[in-house]
Amino acid sequence: MTSQPPDRRDPRLPAGLAARARNGLGLFRPRRLRSGTGPSRGVAFVGTVWAGGDTEPRFGLVVVDGAGRIADIRAERSGLPSDLLVLGGVNHWVVPGVVDTHLHLSQPAATQQQAGTPLATGLETGLVGIRDLASPLNLALRWRTGHQPPPPGWPVVAVGGPVLLAPGGHQAGCWQAPEAAEYLNSPAQARWVVQRLAADGADLIMLGLDAGPAAGPVLPPAVVRAVVAAAHDTGLPTVAHALTVELVGRALDAGVDELSHVPTERLPAPLVERIAASGMKVTSTLQAFFSQGFGRDAAANAADLVAAGVPLLYGTCSGRSATAPAVDPRELDRLANTGLGRLGALRAATESSAGAAGMRRRTGRLTVGEPAALVLLPASPLVEPGVWRTPGAVFADGRLTVSPNEPTRRAVRPAPAEPATMPTADQGNR
């Protein structure tokens, strides 16, 4: 970075490479390659590397070749081609990109598309994969990337199409876009609708199991079972919006694969044990609940689920109140506070969320020989998750995106000598 002061005394980085790393972002940013291109010779990212999963953070380099694949992850700094672009430095971190498993692109999409402006997808903040829920099918299929590489400036996008509701059922605020819901009268109709959505290209099927404040009708057990069975017959997973004890039980009885939120009604221990035994995954969206004033019970449920071994996924419910998709440090902290710790929260937002229902083309890890989907952060996300607000660069699908939010100059203390061991996840939370 241009903001990184010289530190030729630091043993982790030879002087020549340090200068290239300091200057790389400053030299590359004026080219304004935000639409996404990849340097033909590749690029090396320098910093503390966390490759994802159970790996430990270690200082080193991630070398990406001209085809966009990770050619090497190493601690050695010698032997790099003299013309290879180098980004990062001793204070930076190189981590897998985040996958948000609960977004609502249709909320701001209508006005954006009418104005002819690009749809905000959050790639520049480090989102390399997103899952849109409860949108009109024609819009959802326009955004869906499927098995193909996403277009420039976009992450991978999985879509569920419209949410399935009972006739006259409660519509949550994020389901109120025109044609964002379909209504099911019977098991036979449920099977037909699911088969049609699968044939049209939906990546998953979403059920809305919520009576709402007016205690409206909810899909009965027979219809829920018909939806799940038809979805599984076509090879599609199912995701349910279910916030109460009764409706979480209904989703479990039918074999639903995931919950799109942590429930907001306190879950009894036997139900938590059932969720764990079923293999069901649960998306967090805790910050969205706290922002509405009822996050405390959801957070307590999340802690119980983590203690029981239930996989939590990262999701923000972005799109509500016209919030743009972006990596949200507050949601990462909410996840960390469930008992996962900050490194565990990153694991949930990367590898775990990359395996969410309907997601493709992402692993949430940095693996030699595999396509790169990584983020260069200006400092440790274990010390301050707020660094996700100003990532230095994102590399995904063979394209380098330089964030417009990354400061061009920053006062930074000289990096200390490398410790004998990197901080553990617990140490990173202190």
Tab-separated table of C-alpha atoms in Angstrom:
chain	number	residue	atom	x	y	z
A	1	MET	CA	0.000	0.000	0.000
A	2	THR	CA	1.121	3.522	-0.542
A	3	SER	CA	0.073	4.146	3.070
A	4	GLN	CA	2.473	1.508	4.445
A	5	PRO	CA	5.699	3.112	5.741
A	6	PRO	CA	8.970	1.469	4.843
A	7	ASP	CA	10.162	-1.111	7.353
A	8	ARG	CA	13.300	-2.648	5.975
A	9	ARG	CA	14.155	-4.063	9.390
A	10	ASP	CA	11.201	-6.448	9.433
A	11	PRO	CA	12.601	-9.960	8.855
A	12	ARG	CA	9.404	-11.205	7.258
A	13	LEU	CA	9.750	-9.194	4.072
A	14	PRO	CA	12.903	-8.472	2.070
A	15	ALA	CA	13.375	-4.786	1.286
A	16	GLY	CA	12.731	-5.096	-2.438
A	17	LEU	CA	9.550	-7.088	-2.035
A	18	ALA	CA	8.417	-4.783	0.772
A	19	ALA	CA	8.645	-1.812	-1.567
A	20	ARG	CA	6.686	-3.673	-4.268
A	21	ALA	CA	4.030	-4.675	-1.768
A	22	ARG	CA	3.750	-1.133	-0.392
A	23	ASN	CA	3.440	0.379	-3.830
A	24	GLY	CA	1.311	-2.275	-5.550
A	25	LEU	CA	-2.126	-0.993	-4.610
A	26	GLY	CA	-1.146	2.611	-5.142
A	27	LEU	CA	0.150	1.845	-8.620
A	28	PHE	CA	-2.745	-0.383	-9.574
A	29	ARG	CA	-5.642	1.717	-8.298
A	30	PRO	CA	-5.243	4.581	-10.801
A	31	ARG	CA	-5.909	2.107	-13.611
A	32	ARG	CA	-9.472	1.869	-12.224
A	33	LEU	CA	-9.928	-1.783	-13.117
A	34	ARG	CA	-13.051	-2.031	-10.970
A	35	SER	CA	-14.959	-3.822	-13.711
A	36	GLY	CA	-12.587	-6.698	-13.053
A	37	THR	CA	-9.617	-7.899	-15.027
A	38	GLY	CA	-6.770	-10.163	-14.078
A	39	PRO	CA	-3.089	-9.311	-14.506
A	40	SER	CA	-1.874	-11.567	-17.305
A	41	ARG	CA	1.205	-12.626	-15.330
A	42	GLY	CA	-0.737	-13.152	-12.134
A	43	VAL	CA	-0.458	-11.426	-8.765
A	44	ALA	CA	1.015	-12.159	-5.338
A	45	PHE	CA	-0.807	-11.178	-2.154
A	46	VAL	CA	1.461	-10.578	0.858
A	47	GLY	CA	0.376	-10.622	4.493
A	48	THR	CA	-0.858	-12.915	7.214
A	49	VAL	CA	-2.492	-15.735	5.282
A	50	TRP	CA	-5.495	-17.558	6.661
A	51	ALA	CA	-6.370	-20.257	4.147
A	52	GLY	CA	-9.717	-21.061	5.775
A	53	GLY	CA	-11.146	-24.045	7.591
A	54	ASP	CA	-9.032	-25.298	10.484
A	55	THR	CA	-5.787	-23.747	9.251
A	56	GLU	CA	-3.826	-21.356	11.437
A	57	PRO	CA	-2.980	-17.822	10.255
A	58	ARG	CA	0.652	-17.561	9.148
A	59	PHE	CA	2.597	-14.788	7.501
A	60	GLY	CA	3.381	-15.520	3.849
A	61	LEU	CA	2.256	-15.093	0.255
A	62	VAL	CA	-0.566	-16.330	-1.913
A	63	VAL	CA	0.513	-16.451	-5.548
A	64	VAL	CA	-2.271	-16.428	-8.141
A	65	ASP	CA	-1.394	-17.297	-11.734
A	66	GLY	CA	-2.631	-15.621	-14.910
A	67	ALA	CA	-5.516	-18.086	-15.152
A	68	GLY	CA	-6.834	-17.034	-11.744
A	69	ARG	CA	-5.812	-20.190	-9.883
A	70	ILE	CA	-3.766	-20.312	-6.704
A	71	ALA	CA	-0.295	-21.375	-7.803
A	72	ASP	CA	1.354	-21.342	-4.384
A	73	ILE	CA	0.849	-20.523	-0.721
A	74	ARG	CA	4.210	-20.171	0.972
A	75	ALA	CA	6.256	-18.457	3.617
A	76	GLU	CA	9.280	-17.964	1.350
A	77	ARG	CA	9.604	-14.564	-0.236
A	78	SER	CA	12.360	-15.279	-2.751
A	79	GLY	CA	11.990	-16.438	-6.305
A	80	LEU	CA	9.039	-14.321	-7.415
A	81	PRO	CA	9.249	-13.026	-10.987
A	82	SER	CA	10.504	-9.471	-11.046
A	83	ASP	CA	7.491	-8.278	-13.066
A	84	LEU	CA	4.846	-9.976	-10.896
A	85	LEU	CA	2.354	-7.565	-9.354
A	86	VAL	CA	2.621	-7.696	-5.546
A	87	LEU	CA	-0.144	-6.381	-3.275
A	88	GLY	CA	-0.272	-6.173	0.498
A	89	GLY	CA	2.392	-5.981	3.158
A	90	VAL	CA	3.310	-6.886	6.701
A	91	ASN	CA	0.121	-5.466	8.236
A	92	HIS	CA	-2.259	-7.011	5.688
A	93	TRP	CA	-4.267	-10.228	5.874
A	94	VAL	CA	-5.136	-12.516	2.960
A	95	VAL	CA	-8.322	-14.497	3.586
A	96	PRO	CA	-11.071	-16.312	1.659
A	97	GLY	CA	-13.963	-14.181	0.473
A	98	VAL	CA	-17.255	-14.154	2.376
A	99	VAL	CA	-20.509	-15.811	1.265
A	100	ASP	CA	-23.772	-14.182	2.418
A	101	THR	CA	-26.495	-16.824	2.508
A	102	HIS	CA	-29.432	-14.465	3.088
A	103	LEU	CA	-29.926	-11.407	0.892
A	104	HIS	CA	-32.877	-9.702	-0.762
A	105	LEU	CA	-31.668	-8.193	-4.007
A	106	SER	CA	-35.209	-7.434	-5.128
A	107	GLN	CA	-35.744	-4.772	-2.460
A	108	PRO	CA	-33.664	-2.032	-4.117
A	109	ALA	CA	-33.502	-3.718	-7.526
A	110	ALA	CA	-36.629	-2.248	-9.097
A	111	THR	CA	-35.599	1.373	-8.623
A	112	GLN	CA	-31.980	0.643	-9.540
A	113	GLN	CA	-32.882	-1.095	-12.764
A	114	GLN	CA	-35.413	1.545	-13.740
A	115	ALA	CA	-32.697	4.141	-13.289
A	116	GLY	CA	-30.327	2.059	-15.402
A	117	THR	CA	-27.712	1.854	-12.672
A	118	PRO	CA	-25.805	-1.363	-11.905
A	119	LEU	CA	-27.220	-3.664	-9.255
A	120	ALA	CA	-25.168	-3.489	-6.039
A	121	THR	CA	-23.816	-6.947	-5.198
A	122	GLY	CA	-21.121	-6.266	-2.599
A	123	LEU	CA	-18.174	-7.798	-4.454
A	124	GLU	CA	-15.925	-4.834	-3.675
A	125	THR	CA	-16.486	-5.376	0.060
A	126	GLY	CA	-15.335	-8.998	-0.075
A	127	LEU	CA	-18.584	-10.830	-0.890
A	128	VAL	CA	-17.604	-13.532	-3.386
A	129	GLY	CA	-20.915	-15.401	-3.135
A	130	ILE	CA	-24.477	-14.377	-2.296
A	131	ARG	CA	-27.808	-16.189	-2.013
A	132	ASP	CA	-30.908	-14.219	-2.919
A	133	LEU	CA	-34.155	-15.275	-1.241
A	134	ALA	CA	-37.766	-14.338	-1.985
A	135	SER	CA	-37.506	-12.459	-5.278
A	136	PRO	CA	-39.671	-12.443	-8.419
A	137	LEU	CA	-38.537	-15.333	-10.568
A	138	ASN	CA	-37.861	-13.223	-13.670
A	139	LEU	CA	-35.435	-11.021	-11.729
A	140	ALA	CA	-33.883	-13.905	-9.804
A	141	LEU	CA	-33.071	-15.801	-12.990
A	142	ARG	CA	-31.517	-12.671	-14.461
A	143	TRP	CA	-29.105	-12.498	-11.511
A	144	ARG	CA	-28.430	-16.222	-11.154
A	145	THR	CA	-24.929	-17.328	-12.186
A	146	GLY	CA	-25.409	-21.111	-11.948
A	147	HIS	CA	-22.423	-23.131	-13.116
A	148	GLN	CA	-21.043	-20.270	-15.204
A	149	PRO	CA	-18.485	-17.699	-14.056
A	150	PRO	CA	-20.238	-14.506	-12.913
A	151	PRO	CA	-20.042	-11.402	-15.083
A	152	PRO	CA	-17.450	-8.730	-14.230
A	153	GLY	CA	-18.182	-6.968	-10.976
A	154	TRP	CA	-20.434	-9.739	-9.659
A	155	PRO	CA	-19.997	-12.504	-7.110
A	156	VAL	CA	-21.506	-15.949	-7.568
A	157	VAL	CA	-25.283	-15.617	-7.144
A	158	ALA	CA	-27.649	-18.424	-6.116
A	159	VAL	CA	-31.391	-17.752	-6.142
A	160	GLY	CA	-34.504	-19.232	-4.617
A	161	GLY	CA	-37.135	-17.354	-6.592
A	162	PRO	CA	-40.424	-16.564	-4.830
A	163	VAL	CA	-41.125	-17.630	-1.254
A	164	LEU	CA	-43.960	-20.174	-0.905
A	165	LEU	CA	-46.783	-19.115	1.423
A	166	ALA	CA	-50.276	-20.127	2.483
A	167	PRO	CA	-53.082	-18.151	0.789
A	168	GLY	CA	-53.579	-14.958	2.749
A	169	GLY	CA	-50.462	-15.699	4.779
A	170	HIS	CA	-48.207	-13.164	6.422
A	171	GLN	CA	-45.763	-11.385	4.146
A	172	ALA	CA	-42.608	-10.250	5.876
A	173	GLY	CA	-41.304	-6.861	4.818
A	174	CYS	CA	-38.555	-8.383	2.692
A	175	TRP	CA	-41.070	-10.494	0.712
A	176	GLN	CA	-43.237	-7.633	-0.487
A	177	ALA	CA	-41.719	-7.012	-3.893
A	178	PRO	CA	-44.307	-7.717	-6.607
A	179	GLU	CA	-44.434	-11.448	-7.439
A	180	ALA	CA	-41.916	-12.274	-4.677
A	181	ALA	CA	-44.368	-14.825	-3.214
A	182	GLU	CA	-46.458	-17.721	-4.517
A	183	TYR	CA	-49.421	-19.188	-2.648
A	184	LEU	CA	-50.073	-22.890	-2.244
A	185	ASN	CA	-53.541	-24.370	-1.744
A	186	SER	CA	-52.783	-28.085	-1.653
A	187	PRO	CA	-50.039	-30.727	-1.749
A	188	ALA	CA	-50.763	-31.330	-5.434
A	189	GLN	CA	-50.297	-27.651	-6.276
A	190	ALA	CA	-47.170	-27.585	-4.104
A	191	ARG	CA	-45.583	-30.358	-6.152
A	192	TRP	CA	-46.463	-28.630	-9.419
A	193	VAL	CA	-45.041	-25.256	-8.311
A	194	VAL	CA	-41.799	-26.821	-7.063
A	195	GLN	CA	-41.342	-28.751	-10.309
A	196	ARG	CA	-41.886	-25.569	-12.307
A	197	LEU	CA	-39.386	-23.574	-10.220
A	198	ALA	CA	-36.842	-26.366	-10.567
A	199	ALA	CA	-37.345	-26.522	-14.325
A	200	ASP	CA	-36.958	-22.746	-14.613
A	201	GLY	CA	-33.584	-22.858	-12.831
A	202	ALA	CA	-34.064	-22.042	-9.138
A	203	ASP	CA	-31.157	-23.193	-6.958
A	204	LEU	CA	-33.331	-23.908	-3.912
A	205	ILE	CA	-36.908	-23.768	-2.687
A	206	MET	CA	-37.892	-21.385	0.131
A	207	LEU	CA	-40.889	-21.799	2.420
A	208	GLY	CA	-42.363	-18.969	4.481
A	209	LEU	CA	-43.555	-20.421	7.773
A	210	ASP	CA	-44.541	-17.301	9.683
A	211	ALA	CA	-47.967	-16.404	11.084
A	212	GLY	CA	-46.874	-12.810	11.659
A	213	PRO	CA	-48.313	-10.410	14.246
A	214	ALA	CA	-51.844	-10.922	12.929
A	215	ALA	CA	-51.627	-14.732	13.333
A	216	GLY	CA	-52.269	-15.318	9.647
A	217	PRO	CA	-52.503	-18.732	7.998
A	218	VAL	CA	-49.345	-20.823	7.585
A	219	LEU	CA	-48.683	-23.698	5.205
A	220	PRO	CA	-50.065	-26.866	6.839
A	221	PRO	CA	-47.820	-29.883	7.531
A	222	ALA	CA	-49.061	-31.854	4.514
A	223	VAL	CA	-48.199	-29.026	2.122
A	224	VAL	CA	-44.806	-28.463	3.734
A	225	ARG	CA	-44.013	-32.173	3.378
A	226	ALA	CA	-45.131	-32.085	-0.270
A	227	VAL	CA	-42.854	-29.101	-0.996
A	228	VAL	CA	-39.828	-30.757	0.605
A	229	ALA	CA	-40.430	-34.113	-1.068
A	230	ALA	CA	-40.910	-32.534	-4.508
A	231	ALA	CA	-37.804	-30.364	-4.073
A	232	HIS	CA	-35.660	-33.314	-3.041
A	233	ASP	CA	-37.031	-35.365	-5.956
A	234	THR	CA	-35.745	-32.671	-8.330
A	235	GLY	CA	-32.403	-32.422	-6.520
A	236	LEU	CA	-33.075	-29.062	-4.879
A	237	PRO	CA	-32.556	-28.239	-1.188
A	238	THR	CA	-35.155	-26.432	0.904
A	239	VAL	CA	-34.814	-23.405	3.173
A	240	ALA	CA	-37.528	-22.307	5.617
A	241	HIS	CA	-38.247	-19.011	7.324
A	242	ALA	CA	-39.462	-20.309	10.711
A	243	LEU	CA	-39.037	-18.248	13.862
A	244	THR	CA	-41.208	-20.017	16.458
A	245	VAL	CA	-40.932	-23.321	18.276
A	246	GLU	CA	-44.042	-24.733	16.589
A	247	LEU	CA	-42.974	-23.846	13.047
A	248	VAL	CA	-39.361	-24.906	13.509
A	249	GLY	CA	-40.793	-28.270	14.556
A	250	ARG	CA	-42.966	-28.313	11.438
A	251	ALA	CA	-39.911	-27.670	9.262
A	252	LEU	CA	-37.984	-30.439	11.034
A	253	ASP	CA	-40.863	-32.896	10.656
A	254	ALA	CA	-40.902	-32.272	6.900
A	255	GLY	CA	-37.132	-32.644	6.448
A	256	VAL	CA	-36.288	-29.027	5.588
A	257	ASP	CA	-32.543	-28.617	4.996
A	258	GLU	CA	-31.900	-25.138	6.421
A	259	LEU	CA	-33.464	-22.324	8.409
A	260	SER	CA	-33.035	-18.884	6.885
A	261	HIS	CA	-32.830	-17.230	10.329
A	262	VAL	CA	-31.944	-18.157	13.862
A	263	PRO	CA	-35.415	-18.491	15.482
A	264	THR	CA	-36.524	-15.604	17.681
A	265	GLU	CA	-38.674	-17.598	20.117
A	266	ARG	CA	-36.551	-19.340	22.749
A	267	LEU	CA	-35.971	-22.935	21.745
A	268	PRO	CA	-36.300	-25.689	24.358
A	269	ALA	CA	-33.308	-27.980	24.766
A	270	PRO	CA	-35.026	-31.040	23.165
A	271	LEU	CA	-35.759	-29.019	20.010
A	272	VAL	CA	-32.154	-27.803	19.840
A	273	GLU	CA	-31.057	-31.442	20.107
A	274	ARG	CA	-33.445	-32.389	17.280
A	275	ILE	CA	-31.997	-29.668	15.056
A	276	ALA	CA	-28.478	-30.916	15.773
A	277	ALA	CA	-29.394	-34.551	15.128
A	278	SER	CA	-31.121	-33.695	11.837
A	279	GLY	CA	-28.049	-32.058	10.294
A	280	MET	CA	-30.024	-28.880	9.638
A	281	LYS	CA	-28.005	-25.690	9.096
A	282	VAL	CA	-29.111	-22.274	10.365
A	283	THR	CA	-28.335	-18.827	8.942
A	284	SER	CA	-27.559	-16.132	11.490
A	285	THR	CA	-29.082	-12.703	10.528
A	286	LEU	CA	-28.592	-11.711	14.179
A	287	GLN	CA	-27.748	-8.079	13.484
A	288	ALA	CA	-31.021	-7.646	11.578
A	289	PHE	CA	-32.915	-8.828	14.659
A	290	PHE	CA	-30.943	-6.605	17.022
A	291	SER	CA	-31.582	-3.613	14.781
A	292	GLN	CA	-35.320	-4.301	15.178
A	293	GLY	CA	-35.095	-4.596	18.940
A	294	PHE	CA	-35.624	-8.329	19.467
A	295	GLY	CA	-32.219	-9.904	18.995
A	296	ARG	CA	-31.559	-11.080	22.543
A	297	ASP	CA	-33.569	-14.339	22.324
A	298	ALA	CA	-32.207	-15.039	18.851
A	299	ALA	CA	-28.649	-14.598	20.148
A	300	ALA	CA	-29.360	-16.954	23.066
A	301	ASN	CA	-30.752	-19.516	20.606
A	302	ALA	CA	-27.675	-19.114	18.425
A	303	ALA	CA	-25.402	-19.818	21.395
A	304	ASP	CA	-27.418	-22.936	22.241
A	305	LEU	CA	-27.234	-24.125	18.636
A	306	VAL	CA	-23.461	-23.617	18.513
A	307	ALA	CA	-23.022	-25.492	21.790
A	308	ALA	CA	-25.054	-28.374	20.328
A	309	GLY	CA	-22.887	-28.507	17.192
A	310	VAL	CA	-25.405	-27.010	14.747
A	311	PRO	CA	-23.586	-25.303	11.822
A	312	LEU	CA	-24.296	-21.570	11.741
A	313	LEU	CA	-24.041	-19.762	8.412
A	314	TYR	CA	-23.350	-16.086	7.803
A	315	GLY	CA	-26.312	-14.078	6.536
A	316	THR	CA	-27.326	-10.451	6.868
A	317	CYS	CA	-30.862	-10.139	5.440
A	318	SER	CA	-29.443	-7.236	3.400
A	319	GLY	CA	-31.965	-5.528	1.161
A	320	ARG	CA	-34.300	-4.706	4.026
A	321	SER	CA	-34.662	-0.940	4.366
A	322	ALA	CA	-32.699	-0.586	1.112
A	323	THR	CA	-29.422	-1.692	2.711
A	324	ALA	CA	-26.873	-2.559	0.079
A	325	PRO	CA	-25.124	-5.966	0.135
A	326	ALA	CA	-21.775	-5.792	1.913
A	327	VAL	CA	-19.723	-7.749	4.423
A	328	ASP	CA	-21.109	-6.583	7.771
A	329	PRO	CA	-18.566	-6.535	10.635
A	330	ARG	CA	-21.455	-6.344	13.114
A	331	GLU	CA	-22.843	-9.683	11.927
A	332	LEU	CA	-19.379	-11.228	12.206
A	333	ASP	CA	-19.154	-9.999	15.789
A	334	ARG	CA	-22.625	-11.365	16.547
A	335	LEU	CA	-21.476	-14.743	15.239
A	336	ALA	CA	-18.286	-14.562	17.271
A	337	ASN	CA	-20.279	-13.903	20.424
A	338	THR	CA	-22.286	-17.124	20.014
A	339	GLY	CA	-19.215	-19.041	21.179
A	340	LEU	CA	-17.543	-19.365	17.799
A	341	GLY	CA	-14.924	-16.674	18.456
A	342	ARG	CA	-13.754	-14.379	15.685
A	343	LEU	CA	-11.852	-17.027	13.774
A	344	GLY	CA	-14.856	-19.341	14.054
A	345	ALA	CA	-17.094	-16.547	12.786
A	346	LEU	CA	-14.844	-16.156	9.733
A	347	ARG	CA	-15.008	-19.913	9.210
A	348	ALA	CA	-18.814	-19.731	9.305
A	349	ALA	CA	-18.816	-16.848	6.809
A	350	THR	CA	-16.449	-18.582	4.390
A	351	GLU	CA	-16.233	-22.384	4.273
A	352	SER	CA	-19.532	-23.113	6.061
A	353	SER	CA	-21.531	-20.579	4.059
A	354	ALA	CA	-19.925	-21.692	0.799
A	355	GLY	CA	-21.569	-25.069	1.447
A	356	ALA	CA	-25.037	-23.565	1.965
A	357	ALA	CA	-28.037	-24.897	0.077
A	358	GLY	CA	-27.882	-23.899	-3.575
A	359	MET	CA	-24.401	-22.327	-3.550
A	360	ARG	CA	-21.914	-23.336	-6.251
A	361	ARG	CA	-18.375	-22.559	-7.380
A	362	ARG	CA	-17.086	-21.540	-3.957
A	363	THR	CA	-15.218	-23.512	-1.292
A	364	GLY	CA	-14.496	-20.798	1.254
A	365	ARG	CA	-10.848	-21.880	1.347
A	366	LEU	CA	-7.577	-20.940	-0.330
A	367	THR	CA	-6.275	-24.125	-1.955
A	368	VAL	CA	-3.337	-24.555	-4.307
A	369	GLY	CA	-4.578	-25.532	-7.753
A	370	GLU	CA	-8.095	-24.200	-7.177
A	371	PRO	CA	-9.584	-20.910	-8.446
A	372	ALA	CA	-8.812	-17.987	-6.165
A	373	ALA	CA	-11.630	-16.201	-4.328
A	374	LEU	CA	-9.800	-14.088	-1.772
A	375	VAL	CA	-9.752	-10.719	-0.066
A	376	LEU	CA	-6.814	-8.527	0.928
A	377	LEU	CA	-7.602	-6.766	4.228
A	378	PRO	CA	-5.573	-3.809	5.575
A	379	ALA	CA	-5.246	-5.288	9.088
A	380	SER	CA	-6.256	-8.274	11.214
A	381	PRO	CA	-9.988	-9.137	11.117
A	382	LEU	CA	-9.470	-11.024	14.391
A	383	VAL	CA	-8.499	-7.811	16.153
A	384	GLU	CA	-10.974	-5.508	14.393
A	385	PRO	CA	-13.724	-6.916	12.120
A	386	GLY	CA	-14.331	-3.350	10.936
A	387	VAL	CA	-11.460	-3.785	8.451
A	388	TRP	CA	-14.040	-5.461	6.198
A	389	ARG	CA	-15.395	-1.979	5.533
A	390	THR	CA	-12.169	-1.041	3.708
A	391	PRO	CA	-10.709	-4.107	1.972
A	392	GLY	CA	-7.684	-3.427	-0.195
A	393	ALA	CA	-8.600	-5.744	-3.056
A	394	VAL	CA	-10.709	-8.740	-4.010
A	395	PHE	CA	-9.625	-11.442	-6.436
A	396	ALA	CA	-12.288	-13.834	-7.710
A	397	ASP	CA	-13.103	-15.592	-10.980
A	398	GLY	CA	-9.853	-14.465	-12.556
A	399	ARG	CA	-10.528	-10.784	-11.891
A	400	LEU	CA	-8.869	-8.296	-9.594
A	401	THR	CA	-11.153	-5.679	-8.046
A	402	VAL	CA	-9.594	-2.783	-6.162
A	403	SER	CA	-11.933	-1.351	-3.545
A	404	PRO	CA	-12.819	2.321	-3.909
A	405	ASN	CA	-13.183	2.471	-0.111
A	406	GLU	CA	-9.582	1.486	0.648
A	407	PRO	CA	-7.746	4.604	1.846
A	408	THR	CA	-4.864	5.698	-0.327
A	409	ARG	CA	-2.913	6.894	2.713
A	410	ARG	CA	-3.012	5.701	6.287
A	411	ALA	CA	-0.752	6.326	9.263
A	412	VAL	CA	0.474	2.922	10.414
A	413	ARG	CA	3.057	2.069	13.060
A	414	PRO	CA	6.016	0.036	11.853
A	415	ALA	CA	5.212	-3.669	12.076
A	416	PRO	CA	6.756	-5.469	15.059
A	417	ALA	CA	9.036	-8.426	14.631
A	418	GLU	CA	7.214	-11.653	13.779
A	419	PRO	CA	6.142	-13.564	16.913
A	420	ALA	CA	7.153	-17.160	17.381
A	421	THR	CA	3.549	-18.272	16.891
A	422	MET	CA	0.492	-16.568	15.461
A	423	PRO	CA	-2.362	-15.686	17.861
A	424	THR	CA	-4.929	-18.398	18.412
A	425	ALA	CA	-8.613	-17.772	17.717
A	426	ASP	CA	-9.221	-17.113	21.425
A	427	GLN	CA	-6.312	-14.697	21.611
A	428	GLY	CA	-7.660	-12.893	18.565
A	429	ASN	CA	-10.907	-12.221	20.421
A	430	ARG	CA	-9.304	-10.369	23.295
